[in-house]
mmCIF file of C-alpha atoms in Angstrom:
data_model
loop_
_atom_site.group_PDB
_atom_site.id
_atom_site.type_symbol
_atom_site.label_atom_id
_atom_site.label_comp_id
_atom_site.label_asym_id
_atom_site.label_seq_id
_atom_site.Cartn_x
_atom_site.Cartn_y
_atom_site.Cartn_z
ATOM 1 C CA UNK A 75 115.497 -91.416 -61.213
ATOM 2 C CA UNK A 76 116.606 -94.829 -62.442
ATOM 3 C CA UNK A 77 120.230 -95.031 -63.578
ATOM 4 C CA UNK A 78 120.863 -95.812 -67.247
ATOM 5 C CA UNK A 79 122.290 -99.321 -67.715
ATOM 6 C CA UNK A 80 125.909 -99.360 -68.854
ATOM 7 C CA UNK A 81 128.241 -101.731 -70.671
ATOM 8 C CA UNK A 82 129.688 -102.624 -67.259
ATOM 9 C CA UNK A 83 126.221 -103.719 -66.061
ATOM 10 C CA UNK A 84 125.755 -105.913 -69.121
ATOM 11 C CA UNK A 85 129.217 -107.441 -68.718
ATOM 12 C CA UNK A 86 128.597 -108.289 -65.058
ATOM 13 C CA UNK A 87 125.189 -109.827 -65.762
ATOM 14 C CA UNK A 88 126.390 -111.793 -68.811
ATOM 15 C CA UNK A 89 129.587 -112.937 -67.078
ATOM 16 C CA UNK A 90 131.915 -111.541 -69.744
ATOM 17 C CA UNK A 91 134.424 -108.714 -70.088
ATOM 18 C CA UNK A 92 133.459 -105.175 -71.010
ATOM 19 C CA UNK A 93 135.477 -105.461 -74.218
ATOM 20 C CA UNK A 94 133.433 -108.540 -75.195
ATOM 21 C CA UNK A 95 130.246 -106.535 -74.668
ATOM 22 C CA UNK A 96 131.610 -103.723 -76.855
ATOM 23 C CA UNK A 97 132.524 -106.188 -79.615
ATOM 24 C CA UNK A 98 129.090 -107.825 -79.504
ATOM 25 C CA UNK A 99 127.021 -104.633 -79.449
ATOM 26 C CA UNK A 100 129.028 -102.977 -82.220
ATOM 27 C CA UNK A 101 129.018 -105.987 -84.570
ATOM 28 C CA UNK A 102 132.785 -106.442 -84.356
ATOM 29 C CA UNK A 103 134.706 -109.717 -84.438
ATOM 30 C CA UNK A 104 136.231 -111.064 -81.240
ATOM 31 C CA UNK A 105 133.390 -113.021 -79.635
ATOM 32 C CA UNK A 106 131.606 -116.245 -80.565
ATOM 33 C CA UNK A 107 128.095 -116.241 -81.981
ATOM 34 C CA UNK A 108 126.691 -117.780 -78.780
ATOM 35 C CA UNK A 109 128.368 -115.124 -76.634
ATOM 36 C CA UNK A 110 127.209 -112.349 -78.947
ATOM 37 C CA UNK A 111 123.614 -113.609 -78.755
ATOM 38 C CA UNK A 112 123.785 -113.877 -74.935
ATOM 39 C CA UNK A 113 125.160 -110.339 -74.588
ATOM 40 C CA UNK A 114 122.501 -108.869 -76.865
ATOM 41 C CA UNK A 115 119.780 -110.710 -74.970
ATOM 42 C CA UNK A 116 121.040 -109.287 -71.673
ATOM 43 C CA UNK A 117 121.295 -105.790 -73.199
ATOM 44 C CA UNK A 118 117.663 -105.992 -74.280
ATOM 45 C CA UNK A 119 116.588 -107.261 -70.851
ATOM 46 C CA UNK A 120 118.187 -104.350 -69.018
ATOM 47 C CA UNK A 121 116.959 -101.789 -71.562
ATOM 48 C CA UNK A 122 120.374 -100.653 -72.768
ATOM 49 C CA UNK A 123 120.521 -98.207 -75.688
ATOM 50 C CA UNK A 124 123.654 -96.815 -77.389
ATOM 51 C CA UNK A 125 124.769 -93.314 -76.412
ATOM 52 C CA UNK A 126 124.170 -91.336 -79.622
ATOM 53 C CA UNK A 127 126.618 -88.573 -78.649
ATOM 54 C CA UNK A 128 129.398 -91.053 -77.981
ATOM 55 C CA UNK A 129 128.683 -92.885 -81.230
ATOM 56 C CA UNK A 130 128.821 -89.622 -83.158
ATOM 57 C CA UNK A 131 132.169 -88.712 -81.621
ATOM 58 C CA UNK A 132 133.529 -92.095 -82.666
ATOM 59 C CA UNK A 133 132.534 -91.426 -86.268
ATOM 60 C CA UNK A 134 129.338 -93.491 -86.223
ATOM 61 C CA UNK A 135 125.887 -92.157 -87.057
ATOM 62 C CA UNK A 136 123.879 -90.406 -84.383
ATOM 63 C CA UNK A 137 120.704 -92.277 -85.322
ATOM 64 C CA UNK A 138 118.717 -89.027 -85.574
ATOM 65 C CA UNK A 139 117.625 -86.525 -88.202
ATOM 66 C CA UNK A 140 116.565 -82.939 -87.604
ATOM 67 C CA UNK A 141 113.622 -80.722 -88.488
ATOM 68 C CA UNK A 142 113.562 -76.985 -87.714
ATOM 69 C CA UNK A 143 110.480 -74.826 -88.174
ATOM 70 C CA UNK A 144 110.963 -71.072 -88.520
ATOM 71 C CA UNK A 145 107.309 -70.148 -88.285
ATOM 72 C CA UNK A 146 105.282 -67.955 -85.918
ATOM 73 C CA UNK A 147 104.279 -70.221 -83.039
ATOM 74 C CA UNK A 148 100.634 -69.106 -83.216
ATOM 75 C CA UNK A 149 100.282 -70.387 -86.774
ATOM 76 C CA UNK A 150 101.621 -73.837 -85.909
ATOM 77 C CA UNK A 151 99.015 -74.313 -83.218
ATOM 78 C CA UNK A 152 96.066 -74.015 -85.589
ATOM 79 C CA UNK A 153 97.336 -75.395 -88.910
ATOM 80 C CA UNK A 154 96.869 -79.115 -89.499
ATOM 81 C CA UNK A 155 99.380 -79.343 -92.368
ATOM 82 C CA UNK A 156 102.501 -79.671 -90.218
ATOM 83 C CA UNK A 157 100.935 -82.180 -87.843
ATOM 84 C CA UNK A 158 100.068 -84.423 -90.781
ATOM 85 C CA UNK A 159 103.470 -83.863 -92.400
ATOM 86 C CA UNK A 160 105.334 -84.799 -89.210
ATOM 87 C CA UNK A 161 103.135 -87.859 -88.673
ATOM 88 C CA UNK A 162 104.177 -89.141 -92.107
ATOM 89 C CA UNK A 163 107.840 -88.384 -91.410
ATOM 90 C CA UNK A 164 107.668 -90.184 -88.062
ATOM 91 C CA UNK A 165 106.001 -93.223 -89.601
ATOM 92 C CA UNK A 166 109.019 -93.833 -91.843
ATOM 93 C CA UNK A 167 111.709 -92.873 -89.334
ATOM 94 C CA UNK A 168 110.310 -94.955 -86.482
ATOM 95 C CA UNK A 169 110.160 -98.028 -88.720
ATOM 96 C CA UNK A 170 113.894 -97.529 -89.337
ATOM 97 C CA UNK A 171 114.558 -96.752 -85.643
ATOM 98 C CA UNK A 172 115.719 -93.225 -86.478
ATOM 99 C CA UNK A 173 114.847 -90.429 -84.051
ATOM 100 C CA UNK A 174 113.471 -87.018 -85.082
ATOM 101 C CA UNK A 175 115.043 -83.994 -83.404
ATOM 102 C CA UNK A 176 112.516 -81.163 -83.675
ATOM 103 C CA UNK A 177 112.934 -77.459 -82.917
ATOM 104 C CA UNK A 178 110.882 -74.291 -83.480
ATOM 105 C CA UNK A 179 112.737 -71.000 -83.949
ATOM 106 C CA UNK A 180 111.746 -67.408 -84.666
ATOM 107 C CA UNK A 181 113.474 -66.832 -87.995
ATOM 108 C CA UNK A 182 115.739 -68.035 -90.781
ATOM 109 C CA UNK A 183 118.931 -66.799 -89.066
ATOM 110 C CA UNK A 184 118.086 -68.769 -85.926
ATOM 111 C CA UNK A 185 117.342 -71.821 -88.086
ATOM 112 C CA UNK A 186 120.770 -71.593 -89.737
ATOM 113 C CA UNK A 187 122.363 -71.280 -86.291
ATOM 114 C CA UNK A 188 120.673 -74.515 -85.237
ATOM 115 C CA UNK A 189 122.107 -76.323 -88.266
ATOM 116 C CA UNK A 190 125.609 -75.084 -87.423
ATOM 117 C CA UNK A 191 125.259 -76.249 -83.822
ATOM 118 C CA UNK A 192 123.848 -79.634 -84.767
ATOM 119 C CA UNK A 193 126.688 -80.153 -87.241
ATOM 120 C CA UNK A 194 129.358 -79.116 -84.703
ATOM 121 C CA UNK A 195 127.876 -81.376 -82.027
ATOM 122 C CA UNK A 196 127.169 -84.233 -84.491
ATOM 123 C CA UNK A 197 123.625 -84.324 -83.179
ATOM 124 C CA UNK A 198 121.976 -85.407 -86.452
ATOM 125 C CA UNK A 199 122.922 -87.373 -89.546
ATOM 126 C CA UNK A 200 120.827 -85.184 -91.848
ATOM 127 C CA UNK A 201 117.975 -82.689 -91.887
ATOM 128 C CA UNK A 202 114.568 -82.156 -93.432
ATOM 129 C CA UNK A 203 114.208 -78.524 -94.528
ATOM 130 C CA UNK A 204 110.708 -77.061 -94.852
ATOM 131 C CA UNK A 205 109.334 -73.812 -96.254
ATOM 132 C CA UNK A 206 111.663 -73.482 -99.244
ATOM 133 C CA UNK A 207 112.265 -69.810 -100.008
ATOM 134 C CA UNK A 208 112.717 -67.895 -103.234
ATOM 135 C CA UNK A 209 116.017 -66.523 -101.891
ATOM 136 C CA UNK A 210 117.113 -69.338 -99.610
ATOM 137 C CA UNK A 211 120.474 -69.353 -97.777
ATOM 138 C CA UNK A 212 119.964 -72.817 -96.275
ATOM 139 C CA UNK A 213 120.919 -75.152 -99.169
ATOM 140 C CA UNK A 214 124.281 -73.432 -99.598
ATOM 141 C CA UNK A 215 124.932 -73.520 -95.837
ATOM 142 C CA UNK A 216 124.064 -77.220 -95.577
ATOM 143 C CA UNK A 217 126.244 -78.037 -98.589
ATOM 144 C CA UNK A 218 129.143 -76.136 -97.020
ATOM 145 C CA UNK A 219 128.694 -77.995 -93.733
ATOM 146 C CA UNK A 220 128.371 -81.325 -95.522
ATOM 147 C CA UNK A 221 125.086 -81.992 -93.730
ATOM 148 C CA UNK A 222 122.807 -84.205 -95.885
ATOM 149 C CA UNK A 223 119.411 -82.612 -96.505
ATOM 150 C CA UNK A 224 116.077 -82.988 -98.234
ATOM 151 C CA UNK A 225 114.347 -79.727 -99.147
ATOM 152 C CA UNK A 226 110.583 -80.056 -98.700
ATOM 153 C CA UNK A 227 108.700 -77.854 -101.143
ATOM 154 C CA UNK A 228 111.633 -76.915 -103.373
ATOM 155 C CA UNK A 229 111.066 -77.649 -107.050
ATOM 156 C CA UNK A 230 114.511 -79.034 -107.902
ATOM 157 C CA UNK A 231 117.712 -79.932 -106.105
ATOM 158 C CA UNK A 232 119.584 -77.331 -104.115
ATOM 159 C CA UNK A 233 123.105 -75.910 -103.806
ATOM 160 C CA UNK A 234 124.525 -77.295 -107.008
ATOM 161 C CA UNK A 235 122.476 -80.502 -106.776
ATOM 162 C CA UNK A 236 123.943 -81.382 -103.356
ATOM 163 C CA UNK A 237 120.530 -81.638 -101.651
ATOM 164 C CA UNK A 238 117.518 -83.714 -102.660
ATOM 165 C CA UNK A 239 114.017 -82.269 -102.724
ATOM 166 C CA UNK A 240 110.382 -83.339 -102.644
ATOM 167 C CA UNK A 241 107.745 -80.978 -103.958
ATOM 168 C CA UNK A 242 104.162 -80.535 -105.092
ATOM 169 C CA UNK A 243 103.137 -78.884 -108.356
ATOM 170 C CA UNK A 244 101.496 -75.736 -106.935
ATOM 171 C CA UNK A 245 101.375 -74.095 -110.368
ATOM 172 C CA UNK A 246 99.193 -76.828 -111.858
ATOM 173 C CA UNK A 247 97.087 -76.887 -108.704
ATOM 174 C CA UNK A 248 96.380 -73.170 -109.037
ATOM 175 C CA UNK A 249 95.508 -73.753 -112.676
ATOM 176 C CA UNK A 250 92.859 -76.243 -111.475
ATOM 177 C CA UNK A 251 91.376 -73.574 -109.208
ATOM 178 C CA UNK A 252 91.217 -70.974 -111.958
ATOM 179 C CA UNK A 253 89.712 -73.511 -114.376
ATOM 180 C CA UNK A 254 87.010 -74.353 -111.832
ATOM 181 C CA UNK A 255 86.152 -70.756 -110.919
ATOM 182 C CA UNK A 256 86.403 -69.389 -114.461
ATOM 183 C CA UNK A 257 84.171 -72.207 -115.671
ATOM 184 C CA UNK A 258 81.564 -71.123 -113.115
ATOM 185 C CA UNK A 259 81.728 -67.566 -114.483
ATOM 186 C CA UNK A 260 83.975 -65.829 -111.942
ATOM 187 C CA UNK A 261 86.060 -62.938 -113.266
ATOM 188 C CA UNK A 262 87.039 -61.274 -109.961
ATOM 189 C CA UNK A 263 89.206 -63.686 -107.963
ATOM 190 C CA UNK A 264 91.360 -62.852 -104.942
ATOM 191 C CA UNK A 265 93.994 -65.246 -103.635
ATOM 192 C CA UNK A 266 94.516 -64.884 -99.860
ATOM 193 C CA UNK A 267 98.084 -66.179 -99.895
ATOM 194 C CA UNK A 268 100.483 -67.306 -97.183
ATOM 195 C CA UNK A 269 103.869 -65.953 -96.212
ATOM 196 C CA UNK A 270 105.663 -63.905 -98.868
ATOM 197 C CA UNK A 271 109.098 -65.187 -99.834
ATOM 198 C CA UNK A 272 108.144 -68.876 -99.632
ATOM 199 C CA UNK A 273 108.765 -70.744 -102.866
ATOM 200 C CA UNK A 274 105.329 -72.356 -102.990
ATOM 201 C CA UNK A 275 103.637 -68.989 -102.331
ATOM 202 C CA UNK A 276 105.574 -67.496 -105.240
ATOM 203 C CA UNK A 277 104.622 -70.410 -107.517
ATOM 204 C CA UNK A 278 100.934 -70.018 -106.684
ATOM 205 C CA UNK A 279 100.965 -66.242 -107.215
ATOM 206 C CA UNK A 280 102.824 -66.554 -110.529
ATOM 207 C CA UNK A 281 100.466 -69.289 -111.708
ATOM 208 C CA UNK A 282 97.383 -67.210 -110.846
ATOM 209 C CA UNK A 283 98.767 -64.303 -112.880
ATOM 210 C CA UNK A 284 99.635 -66.546 -115.820
ATOM 211 C CA UNK A 285 96.237 -68.265 -115.834
ATOM 212 C CA UNK A 286 94.435 -64.930 -115.600
ATOM 213 C CA UNK A 287 96.465 -63.509 -118.495
ATOM 214 C CA UNK A 288 95.817 -66.599 -120.628
ATOM 215 C CA UNK A 289 92.074 -66.034 -120.170
ATOM 216 C CA UNK A 290 92.211 -62.299 -120.778
ATOM 217 C CA UNK A 291 91.132 -61.436 -117.214
ATOM 218 C CA UNK A 292 91.764 -57.987 -115.754
ATOM 219 C CA UNK A 293 94.890 -58.199 -113.504
ATOM 220 C CA UNK A 294 93.263 -55.635 -111.198
ATOM 221 C CA UNK A 295 90.515 -58.143 -110.514
ATOM 222 C CA UNK A 296 92.636 -61.309 -110.251
ATOM 223 C CA UNK A 297 95.339 -60.850 -107.624
ATOM 224 C CA UNK A 298 97.020 -62.175 -104.487
ATOM 225 C CA UNK A 299 97.165 -60.739 -100.962
ATOM 226 C CA UNK A 300 99.865 -62.133 -98.640
ATOM 227 C CA UNK A 301 99.346 -63.026 -94.957
ATOM 228 C CA UNK A 302 101.088 -65.023 -92.213
ATOM 229 C CA UNK A 303 98.719 -68.044 -92.650
ATOM 230 C CA UNK A 304 96.890 -67.260 -89.385
ATOM 231 C CA UNK A 305 93.130 -67.067 -88.977
ATOM 232 C CA UNK A 306 93.563 -63.489 -87.700
ATOM 233 C CA UNK A 307 95.300 -62.222 -90.833
ATOM 234 C CA UNK A 308 93.093 -64.357 -93.070
ATOM 235 C CA UNK A 309 90.004 -62.738 -91.531
ATOM 236 C CA UNK A 310 91.496 -59.235 -91.769
ATOM 237 C CA UNK A 311 92.413 -59.694 -95.449
ATOM 238 C CA UNK A 312 88.919 -61.007 -96.182
ATOM 239 C CA UNK A 313 87.313 -58.014 -94.498
ATOM 240 C CA UNK A 314 89.462 -55.599 -96.541
ATOM 241 C CA UNK A 315 88.792 -57.113 -99.954
ATOM 242 C CA UNK A 316 85.070 -57.552 -99.358
ATOM 243 C CA UNK A 317 84.818 -53.845 -98.466
ATOM 244 C CA UNK A 318 86.226 -52.737 -101.841
ATOM 245 C CA UNK A 319 83.994 -50.967 -104.408
ATOM 246 C CA UNK A 320 84.325 -53.973 -106.728
ATOM 247 C CA UNK A 321 84.830 -56.901 -104.367
ATOM 248 C CA UNK A 322 85.870 -60.343 -105.626
ATOM 249 C CA UNK A 323 83.244 -62.937 -106.368
ATOM 250 C CA UNK A 324 85.635 -65.769 -105.389
ATOM 251 C CA UNK A 325 88.298 -66.144 -102.696
ATOM 252 C CA UNK A 326 91.093 -68.741 -102.750
ATOM 253 C CA UNK A 327 92.817 -69.302 -99.385
ATOM 254 C CA UNK A 328 96.249 -70.853 -98.933
ATOM 255 C CA UNK A 329 95.124 -72.993 -95.993
ATOM 256 C CA UNK A 330 92.006 -74.339 -94.325
ATOM 257 C CA UNK A 331 92.208 -72.130 -91.222
ATOM 258 C CA UNK A 332 92.123 -68.885 -93.207
ATOM 259 C CA UNK A 333 89.298 -70.199 -95.388
ATOM 260 C CA UNK A 334 87.115 -70.974 -92.373
ATOM 261 C CA UNK A 335 87.939 -67.563 -90.883
ATOM 262 C CA UNK A 336 86.972 -65.974 -94.212
ATOM 263 C CA UNK A 337 83.600 -67.742 -94.231
ATOM 264 C CA UNK A 338 82.972 -66.429 -90.705
ATOM 265 C CA UNK A 339 83.739 -62.880 -91.824
ATOM 266 C CA UNK A 340 81.386 -63.230 -94.803
ATOM 267 C CA UNK A 341 78.612 -64.439 -92.498
ATOM 268 C CA UNK A 342 79.222 -61.508 -90.158
ATOM 269 C CA UNK A 343 78.913 -59.078 -93.107
ATOM 270 C CA UNK A 344 75.762 -60.782 -94.374
ATOM 271 C CA UNK A 345 77.488 -62.062 -97.515
ATOM 272 C CA UNK A 346 76.201 -65.500 -98.418
ATOM 273 C CA UNK A 347 78.560 -68.349 -99.366
ATOM 274 C CA UNK A 348 78.315 -69.324 -102.198
ATOM 275 C CA UNK A 349 75.422 -67.026 -103.147
ATOM 276 C CA UNK A 350 77.547 -63.859 -103.262
ATOM 277 C CA UNK A 351 81.079 -65.154 -102.699
ATOM 278 C CA UNK A 352 82.653 -68.515 -103.555
ATOM 279 C CA UNK A 353 85.391 -69.939 -101.315
ATOM 280 C CA UNK A 354 88.208 -72.417 -102.027
ATOM 281 C CA UNK A 355 90.639 -73.793 -99.419
ATOM 282 C CA UNK A 356 94.059 -75.019 -100.499
ATOM 283 C CA UNK A 357 94.364 -77.898 -98.028
ATOM 284 C CA UNK A 358 91.416 -80.111 -97.216
ATOM 285 C CA UNK A 359 90.839 -81.003 -93.571
ATOM 286 C CA UNK A 360 88.073 -81.845 -91.127
ATOM 287 C CA UNK A 361 87.481 -78.084 -90.799
ATOM 288 C CA UNK A 362 86.611 -77.859 -94.487
ATOM 289 C CA UNK A 363 84.190 -80.768 -94.225
ATOM 290 C CA UNK A 364 82.301 -79.641 -91.093
ATOM 291 C CA UNK A 365 82.018 -75.955 -92.005
ATOM 292 C CA UNK A 366 78.654 -74.918 -93.473
ATOM 293 C CA UNK A 367 78.678 -74.869 -96.387
ATOM 294 C CA UNK A 368 81.335 -77.525 -96.867
ATOM 295 C CA UNK A 369 84.380 -75.983 -98.529
ATOM 296 C CA UNK A 370 85.703 -76.746 -101.984
ATOM 297 C CA UNK A 371 89.291 -77.787 -101.258
ATOM 298 C CA UNK A 372 92.413 -79.524 -102.493
ATOM 299 C CA UNK A 373 92.588 -83.128 -101.373
ATOM 300 C CA UNK A 374 96.104 -84.446 -101.003
ATOM 301 C CA UNK A 375 97.973 -86.961 -98.887
ATOM 302 C CA UNK A 376 100.003 -84.661 -96.620
ATOM 303 C CA UNK A 377 101.170 -87.545 -94.448
ATOM 304 C CA UNK A 378 102.293 -89.245 -97.667
ATOM 305 C CA UNK A 379 104.255 -86.102 -98.516
ATOM 306 C CA UNK A 380 106.037 -86.490 -95.167
ATOM 307 C CA UNK A 381 106.687 -90.171 -95.802
ATOM 308 C CA UNK A 382 108.195 -89.350 -99.198
ATOM 309 C CA UNK A 383 110.516 -86.753 -97.640
ATOM 310 C CA UNK A 384 111.682 -89.126 -94.903
ATOM 311 C CA UNK A 385 112.235 -91.964 -97.373
ATOM 312 C CA UNK A 386 114.314 -89.670 -99.564
ATOM 313 C CA UNK A 387 116.473 -88.535 -96.634
ATOM 314 C CA UNK A 388 117.127 -92.138 -95.578
ATOM 315 C CA UNK A 389 118.061 -92.924 -99.181
ATOM 316 C CA UNK A 390 120.513 -89.995 -99.238
ATOM 317 C CA UNK A 391 122.051 -91.204 -95.966
ATOM 318 C CA UNK A 392 122.428 -94.648 -97.536
ATOM 319 C CA UNK A 393 124.391 -93.161 -100.444
ATOM 320 C CA UNK A 394 121.791 -92.328 -103.102
ATOM 321 C CA UNK A 395 122.571 -89.276 -105.292
ATOM 322 C CA UNK A 396 120.518 -86.090 -104.828
ATOM 323 C CA UNK A 397 117.324 -85.901 -106.866
ATOM 324 C CA UNK A 398 114.006 -84.047 -107.081
ATOM 325 C CA UNK A 399 110.839 -86.063 -106.463
ATOM 326 C CA UNK A 400 107.332 -84.809 -107.099
ATOM 327 C CA UNK A 401 104.637 -85.862 -104.649
ATOM 328 C CA UNK A 402 101.136 -86.944 -105.555
ATOM 329 C CA UNK A 403 99.402 -84.060 -107.323
ATOM 330 C CA UNK A 404 96.642 -82.339 -105.264
ATOM 331 C CA UNK A 405 93.096 -82.888 -106.525
ATOM 332 C CA UNK A 406 90.474 -80.161 -106.302
ATOM 333 C CA UNK A 407 87.218 -81.450 -104.816
ATOM 334 C CA UNK A 408 84.285 -79.116 -105.551
ATOM 335 C CA UNK A 409 81.799 -78.816 -102.682
ATOM 336 C CA UNK A 410 78.991 -76.455 -101.700
ATOM 337 C CA UNK A 411 81.157 -73.336 -101.190
ATOM 338 C CA UNK A 412 81.605 -72.630 -104.915
ATOM 339 C CA UNK A 413 78.869 -71.714 -107.390
ATOM 340 C CA UNK A 414 78.284 -69.292 -110.289
ATOM 341 C CA UNK A 415 78.537 -65.644 -109.183
ATOM 342 C CA UNK A 416 75.381 -63.653 -108.535
ATOM 343 C CA UNK A 417 74.654 -61.486 -111.584
ATOM 344 C CA UNK A 418 73.907 -58.374 -109.518
ATOM 345 C CA UNK A 419 76.940 -58.562 -107.242
#
C-alpha cells in the first residue's frame, strides 16, 4: 500500500523547512507568496491532504458532517427516497469539499451513542438528522453536546431553537389526497402508513383524520394502519384491509414500494385497480411509472430536499442562526390508478 505523503516529503521536494510548509498549507504568515505558491503546487503534485483528526485536535474543523440512519436495513435497500436524499446532500457537500460520514444503526439509542462518540472524537463539524420523531431525544442531546445540526423532516427548530430544520408540509399534501379521492366519490379510504412515532407519519395521520371530519366521513372508514415501510408489511396490511367485510375503495401508501406491493396483492386477489380499488403512492419514482396501471403519486424533488438540508447545515456552520425552512411542496399527479369507486363494491 502506498504511503501517505507527509509535510516532510513536501518540504524535501520543495527545498524548504517543514515549518515553512506548515505556514503555507495553513494560510499563516511567515513565508513569501512565491514560496507559498510553490509549496502548494508540490502538495497538489504529491496528493497531500490534511489529516482531519489532527486538524480537529488543533481546534480546526474536521471537514466532515455526519448522517446516521436508524432504520431497518431491509427497508433501506428497497426505498428510493434515501438514495435521492443523499445524492442531493452529496451534491452540495462535494462542491464545498466537505465529506459525508454515514452510518446505519439499529435504533435511536445507538444513534445517540454515535453522536456522543463523534463529538468526543471531533469526527464531524455537524450532523444531518433524519426521521424526526414525535418524542425525539436527539435535538436536546445535540444541543447539550454543542454539535450543530439540521433536523430533516421536523416542522420547526429544535431544542430551544438551537437546531435548524428543513421540512415538507405533509398535512397539506394529505389534504390534496383526500380532495382528489373524495372528489372521485371515495368514502372508504385506508392510509397504509410508515413507522409509528415519526413526526411526518403523525402529521399525515392527523391530517387524514381532520380532512375526513371536515367532510363528515365515518372515522371507521377513513383510517391509518402503520407499517415499517417495507414491501412485506405493505403487502400484509393490504391483504388484511381488503379482506374486511367493508373494505376500502381507496388505499394511500406512504411510499412507492408499499404501493407497488399493494397493487400486486390486489391482482392476486382478483381486485382490479382502479376498477374496484384506487391506489395512491406518496413518493413518485420509476416504480410508480412502470407499474400497470401507472400509479397516482406525489411528485417532489427529493434530491432538492437533500440539497436544501446540506445548504442549511453549511450555513449554520458558517454562523447563521437556526431557522426552519420549508421545502418545495409535493404535487399530486393523478394517473391511471385512481378512478371513481365501483357502485357495487
